[in-house]
mmCIF file of C-alpha atoms in Angstrom:
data_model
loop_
_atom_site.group_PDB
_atom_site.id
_atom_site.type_symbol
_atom_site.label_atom_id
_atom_site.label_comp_id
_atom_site.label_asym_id
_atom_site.label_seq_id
_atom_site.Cartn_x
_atom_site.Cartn_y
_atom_site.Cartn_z
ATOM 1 C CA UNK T 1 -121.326 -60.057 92.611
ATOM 2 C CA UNK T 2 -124.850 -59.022 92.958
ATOM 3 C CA UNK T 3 -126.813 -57.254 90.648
ATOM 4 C CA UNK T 4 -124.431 -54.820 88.924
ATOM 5 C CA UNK T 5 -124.113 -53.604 85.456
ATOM 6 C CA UNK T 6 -121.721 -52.783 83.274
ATOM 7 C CA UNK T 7 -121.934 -49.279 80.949
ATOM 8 C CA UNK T 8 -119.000 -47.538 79.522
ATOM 9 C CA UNK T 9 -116.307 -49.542 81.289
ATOM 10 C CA UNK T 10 -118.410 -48.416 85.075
ATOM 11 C CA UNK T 11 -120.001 -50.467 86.980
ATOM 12 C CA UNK T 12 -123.536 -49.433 88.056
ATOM 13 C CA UNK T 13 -125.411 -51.072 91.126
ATOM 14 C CA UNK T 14 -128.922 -52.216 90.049
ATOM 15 C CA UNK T 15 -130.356 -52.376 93.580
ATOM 16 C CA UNK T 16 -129.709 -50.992 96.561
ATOM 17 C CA UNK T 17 -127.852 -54.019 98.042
ATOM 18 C CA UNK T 18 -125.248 -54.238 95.124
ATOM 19 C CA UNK T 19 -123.901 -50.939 96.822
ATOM 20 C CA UNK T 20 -122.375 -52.294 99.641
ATOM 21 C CA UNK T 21 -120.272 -54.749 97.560
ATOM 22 C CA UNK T 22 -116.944 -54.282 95.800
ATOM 23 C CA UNK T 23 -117.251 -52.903 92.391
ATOM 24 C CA UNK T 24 -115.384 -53.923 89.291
ATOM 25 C CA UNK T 25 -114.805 -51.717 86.343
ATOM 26 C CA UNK T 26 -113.511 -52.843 82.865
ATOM 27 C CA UNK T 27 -110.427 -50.538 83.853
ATOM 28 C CA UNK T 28 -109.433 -52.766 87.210
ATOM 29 C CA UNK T 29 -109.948 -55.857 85.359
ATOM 30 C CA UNK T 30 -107.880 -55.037 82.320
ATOM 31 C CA UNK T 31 -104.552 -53.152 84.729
ATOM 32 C CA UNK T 32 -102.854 -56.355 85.352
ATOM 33 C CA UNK T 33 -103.053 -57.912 81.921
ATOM 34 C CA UNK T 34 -102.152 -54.560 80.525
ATOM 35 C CA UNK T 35 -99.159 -53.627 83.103
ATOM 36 C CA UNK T 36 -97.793 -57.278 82.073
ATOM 37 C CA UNK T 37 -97.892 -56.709 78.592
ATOM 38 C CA UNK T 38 -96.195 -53.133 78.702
ATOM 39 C CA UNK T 39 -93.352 -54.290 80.606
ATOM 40 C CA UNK T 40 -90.322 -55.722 78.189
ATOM 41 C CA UNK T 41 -86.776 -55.759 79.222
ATOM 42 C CA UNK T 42 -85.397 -57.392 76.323
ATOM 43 C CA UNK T 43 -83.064 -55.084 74.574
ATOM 44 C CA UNK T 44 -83.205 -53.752 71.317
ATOM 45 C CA UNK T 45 -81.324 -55.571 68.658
ATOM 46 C CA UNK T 46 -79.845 -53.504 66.181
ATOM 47 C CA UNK T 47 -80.418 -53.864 62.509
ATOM 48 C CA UNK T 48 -77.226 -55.058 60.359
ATOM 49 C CA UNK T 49 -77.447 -52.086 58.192
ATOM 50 C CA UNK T 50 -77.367 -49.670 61.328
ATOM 51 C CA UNK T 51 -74.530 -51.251 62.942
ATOM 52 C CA UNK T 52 -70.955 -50.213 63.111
ATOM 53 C CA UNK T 53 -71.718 -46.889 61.103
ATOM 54 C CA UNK T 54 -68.053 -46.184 60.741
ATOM 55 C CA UNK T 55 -66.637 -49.044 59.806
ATOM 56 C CA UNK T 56 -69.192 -49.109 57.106
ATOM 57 C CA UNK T 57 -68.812 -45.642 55.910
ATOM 58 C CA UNK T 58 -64.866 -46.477 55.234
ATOM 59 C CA UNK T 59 -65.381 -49.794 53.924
ATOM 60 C CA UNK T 60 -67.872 -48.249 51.147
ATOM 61 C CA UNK T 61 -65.357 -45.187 50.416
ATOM 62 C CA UNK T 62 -63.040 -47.248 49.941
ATOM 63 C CA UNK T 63 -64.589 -49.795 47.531
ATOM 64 C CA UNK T 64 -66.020 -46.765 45.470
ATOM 65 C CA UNK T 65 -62.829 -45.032 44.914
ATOM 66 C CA UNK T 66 -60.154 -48.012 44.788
ATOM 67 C CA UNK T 67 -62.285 -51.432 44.134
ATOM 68 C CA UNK T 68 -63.294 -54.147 46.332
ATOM 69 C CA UNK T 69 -60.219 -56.475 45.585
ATOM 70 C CA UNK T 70 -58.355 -53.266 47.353
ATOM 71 C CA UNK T 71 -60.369 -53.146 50.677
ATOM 72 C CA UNK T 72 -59.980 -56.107 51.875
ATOM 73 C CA UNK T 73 -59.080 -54.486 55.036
ATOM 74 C CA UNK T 74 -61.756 -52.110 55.461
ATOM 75 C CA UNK T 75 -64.196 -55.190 54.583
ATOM 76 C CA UNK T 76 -62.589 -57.689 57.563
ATOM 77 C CA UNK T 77 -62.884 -54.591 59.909
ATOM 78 C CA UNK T 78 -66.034 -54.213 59.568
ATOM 79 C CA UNK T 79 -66.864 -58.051 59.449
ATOM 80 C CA UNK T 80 -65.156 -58.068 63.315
ATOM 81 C CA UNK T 81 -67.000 -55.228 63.730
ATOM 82 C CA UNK T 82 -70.774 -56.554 62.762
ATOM 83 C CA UNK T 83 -69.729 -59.830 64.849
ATOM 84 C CA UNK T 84 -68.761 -58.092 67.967
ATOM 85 C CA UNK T 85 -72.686 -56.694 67.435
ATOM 86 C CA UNK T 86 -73.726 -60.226 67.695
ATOM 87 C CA UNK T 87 -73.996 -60.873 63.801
ATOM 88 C CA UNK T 88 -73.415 -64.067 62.597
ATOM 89 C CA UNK T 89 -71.309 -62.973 59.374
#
């Protein structure tokens, strides 16, 4: 590519006949790579203990106030709950 030089992320033509050839800055080189790594379209898992918010909220009421032996509903709810998320529980 002739004679050029690199400063700064610019390329600079040492002679007069680098001019007349294509330039290549840090900033070209790097787009590609960069635009490649940016791009994600996997989606977001959720953590467990942010899923299924209400379910959880009633499940824990109810444990505090009556016992776990007493919930057992509240605690399979949310199980189908957390699975329908995707959690293996």
């Amino acid at each position: 590519m002739g004679n050029a030089q690199v400063q700064n992320g610019v390329a600079a033509p040492s002679s007069s006949s680098a001019s007349n050839q294509p330039t290549v800055t840090a900033s070209t080189a790097a787009a590609p790579a960069t635009a490649a790594c940016e791009v994600s379209n996997a989606p977001k898992k959720k953590k467990i203990c942010c899923a299924c918010p209400d379910t959880k909220r009633l499940r824990d009421e109810c444990i505090v106030e009556h016992g776990e032996d007493a919930c057992a509903k509240w605690i399979e709810a949310h199980r189908i709950c957390l699975r329908a998320e995707g959690f293996n529980v």
